[in-house]
Amino acid sequence: MNIPLTRPFFGKEELEAIAKPLQSGWVVQGPHVQQFEEKMARFVGSREAVATSSCTAALHVALAALELQPGQEVIVPAFTWVATANVVEFLHAKPVFCDIELQTFNLDVNRIEELITERTAGILPVHQFGLPAEMDRILFLAEKHHLWVVEDCACALGSRISDRHVGTFGQAGCFSFHPRKCITTGEGGMIVTDSEEIARKARILRNHGASISDFSRHQSENGFLLPEFPFMGFNYRMTDIQGALGCAQMQRLQWILHERIQKAEQYFEALKEIEWLRLPVVPDGMLHTFQSFVCLFWPAEPSWDNLSELHAIRNRLMHFLQKQGIATRPGTVAVPVQTYFSKKYGYQPHMFPEAYIAEKLSVTLPLYAGMTEEEQNFVISQIKRFDFKLRKTAVIN
Ligand SMILES: *Cc1c(COP(=O)(O)O)cnc(C)c1O
């Protein structure tokens, strides 16, 4: 067996879709990107959607559109993909890391307020692995302290709190279409917002700061004239080939979400009796869409004394599964202790214990739309075969 961590789902609809821009000859941002944006806005229930070349680009543009200033601070979770913090650095602002809750892998909302200073401009919560962050508490704090909120929804297309989609709680939400995410355009991202002002600025910033898009300009009578440049922008445009692919993937989205949730339920059912494995937690009222099914290797309560031993056995588990042809990965990274951030700001593991433990003990299991029952049963049976002993006295309880 060879079971990848994830696998994008493409069919003949995707092949037909990407042929269209190739046939028309218009391959940069154009009508298909616009269609993709309209579909996304309709799906999440936002007024505007602005496609970009990645979620990292979307976050960068969103923060620039909100006029984040050098020296200002943004609160970001300590356990996330590095991009969440890097975009703050791009604008010469400071990411202020907030530890997570180990149960949910999301921001620990009880620790946010103590991090707010007069330099704080906004909060950048992540809906980690597809589980919505506690947006009511985050919005309450943001309002109280006059901060903006930009949601990193890279992993959470389709995730909801009650009936409301992630991405529609803050001033803007940013999605990813990298192949590790729910639907994919190869690379790609999208900003959703209800603010016409943010959307207008984002459209300008993704296109070199030009006042008008190339496609609109080519359709106008004065298309031979170049645009005006009100801002210093980026080239963060999505190609029309990706836009067409995104439209085709949107048609499958409900099915993909259904598949992921259903396979997550299979894992819950089959793995709940393994006492050394902590399964993901889904709080009431939240729709988790399982971009990743992330467990914790938990044969004993972790402490600074036993963490390196537990980590070594977690790695043995991952190695054992790899030898059976099963891919796994840690959930994501404890960002503040990565060399760049720890060198620049002096962050140490003990300042973010939950994020650090999450990085050392998490295991993501394979999960994708189209995963067969045979494949999933094989993963389950191999996990159950894993055998290990703790060095110290038996602490399994
Ligand atoms: C994947 C991911 C990103 C980056 O998305 P790209 O489209 O690859 O730029 C940002 N934040 C989180 C939480 C992610 O998981």
Short mmCIF file of N, CA and C and ligand atoms in Angstrom, two decimals, residues 54-56 59 80-81 83-84 126 128 152 154-155 176-178 181 187-188, ligand 1:
data_model
loop_
_atom_site.label_atom_id
_atom_site.label_comp_id
_atom_site.label_asym_id
_atom_site.label_seq_id
_atom_site.Cartn_x
_atom_site.Cartn_y
_atom_site.Cartn_z
N SER A 54 -1.67 33.09 -3.71
CA SER A 54 -1.57 32.15 -2.59
C SER A 54 -2.31 32.75 -1.40
N CYS A 55 -2.45 31.95 -0.35
CA CYS A 55 -3.05 32.50 0.88
C CYS A 55 -2.07 33.45 1.56
N THR A 56 -0.78 33.14 1.45
CA THR A 56 0.23 34.04 2.00
C THR A 56 0.10 35.42 1.36
N LEU A 59 -3.03 37.13 2.69
CA LEU A 59 -2.84 37.71 4.04
C LEU A 59 -1.99 38.98 3.96
N THR A 80 1.13 27.43 14.14
CA THR A 80 0.50 27.67 12.85
C THR A 80 1.55 27.52 11.76
N TRP A 81 1.12 27.65 10.52
CA TRP A 81 2.09 27.66 9.44
C TRP A 81 2.87 28.99 9.52
N ALA A 83 3.69 31.16 7.54
CA ALA A 83 3.18 32.28 6.73
C ALA A 83 2.34 33.25 7.57
N THR A 84 1.59 32.73 8.54
CA THR A 84 0.72 33.58 9.36
C THR A 84 1.53 34.68 10.05
N VAL A 126 -6.25 31.83 13.52
CA VAL A 126 -6.21 30.76 12.51
C VAL A 126 -7.30 29.76 12.87
N GLN A 128 -7.50 26.44 12.81
CA GLN A 128 -6.46 25.44 12.56
C GLN A 128 -7.02 24.07 12.15
N ASP A 152 -7.20 33.80 9.28
CA ASP A 152 -6.43 32.89 8.44
C ASP A 152 -7.26 31.62 8.29
N ALA A 154 -6.89 29.44 5.83
CA ALA A 154 -6.19 28.61 4.85
C ALA A 154 -6.67 27.15 4.88
N CYS A 155 -6.96 26.65 6.08
CA CYS A 155 -7.31 25.23 6.23
C CYS A 155 -8.82 25.03 6.37
N SER A 176 -6.72 29.36 1.27
CA SER A 176 -5.62 28.80 0.46
C SER A 176 -6.15 27.71 -0.47
N PHE A 177 -5.56 27.64 -1.65
CA PHE A 177 -5.88 26.56 -2.59
C PHE A 177 -4.64 25.75 -2.95
N HIS A 178 -3.73 25.67 -1.97
CA HIS A 178 -2.57 24.79 -2.10
C HIS A 178 -3.08 23.34 -2.07
N LYS A 181 -4.76 21.70 0.87
CA LYS A 181 -6.01 22.25 1.37
C LYS A 181 -7.21 21.60 0.67
N GLU A 187 -1.36 26.45 -6.81
CA GLU A 187 -1.18 27.47 -5.79
C GLU A 187 -2.38 28.40 -5.94
N GLY A 188 -2.70 29.14 -4.89
CA GLY A 188 -3.82 30.09 -5.04
C GLY A 188 -4.35 30.52 -3.69
C1 LIG B 1 -1.33 26.62 4.15
C2 LIG B 1 -1.40 27.71 5.12
C3 LIG B 1 -1.03 29.02 4.79
C4 LIG B 1 -0.36 29.37 3.49
O1 LIG B 1 -1.13 29.13 2.36
P1 LIG B 1 -0.44 29.23 0.93
O2 LIG B 1 -1.61 29.24 -0.02
O3 LIG B 1 0.43 28.03 0.77
O4 LIG B 1 0.33 30.50 0.88
C5 LIG B 1 -1.22 30.01 5.73
N1 LIG B 1 -1.73 29.74 6.95
C6 LIG B 1 -2.08 28.50 7.29
C7 LIG B 1 -2.68 28.27 8.66
C8 LIG B 1 -1.91 27.43 6.41
O5 LIG B 1 -2.23 26.20 6.80
#
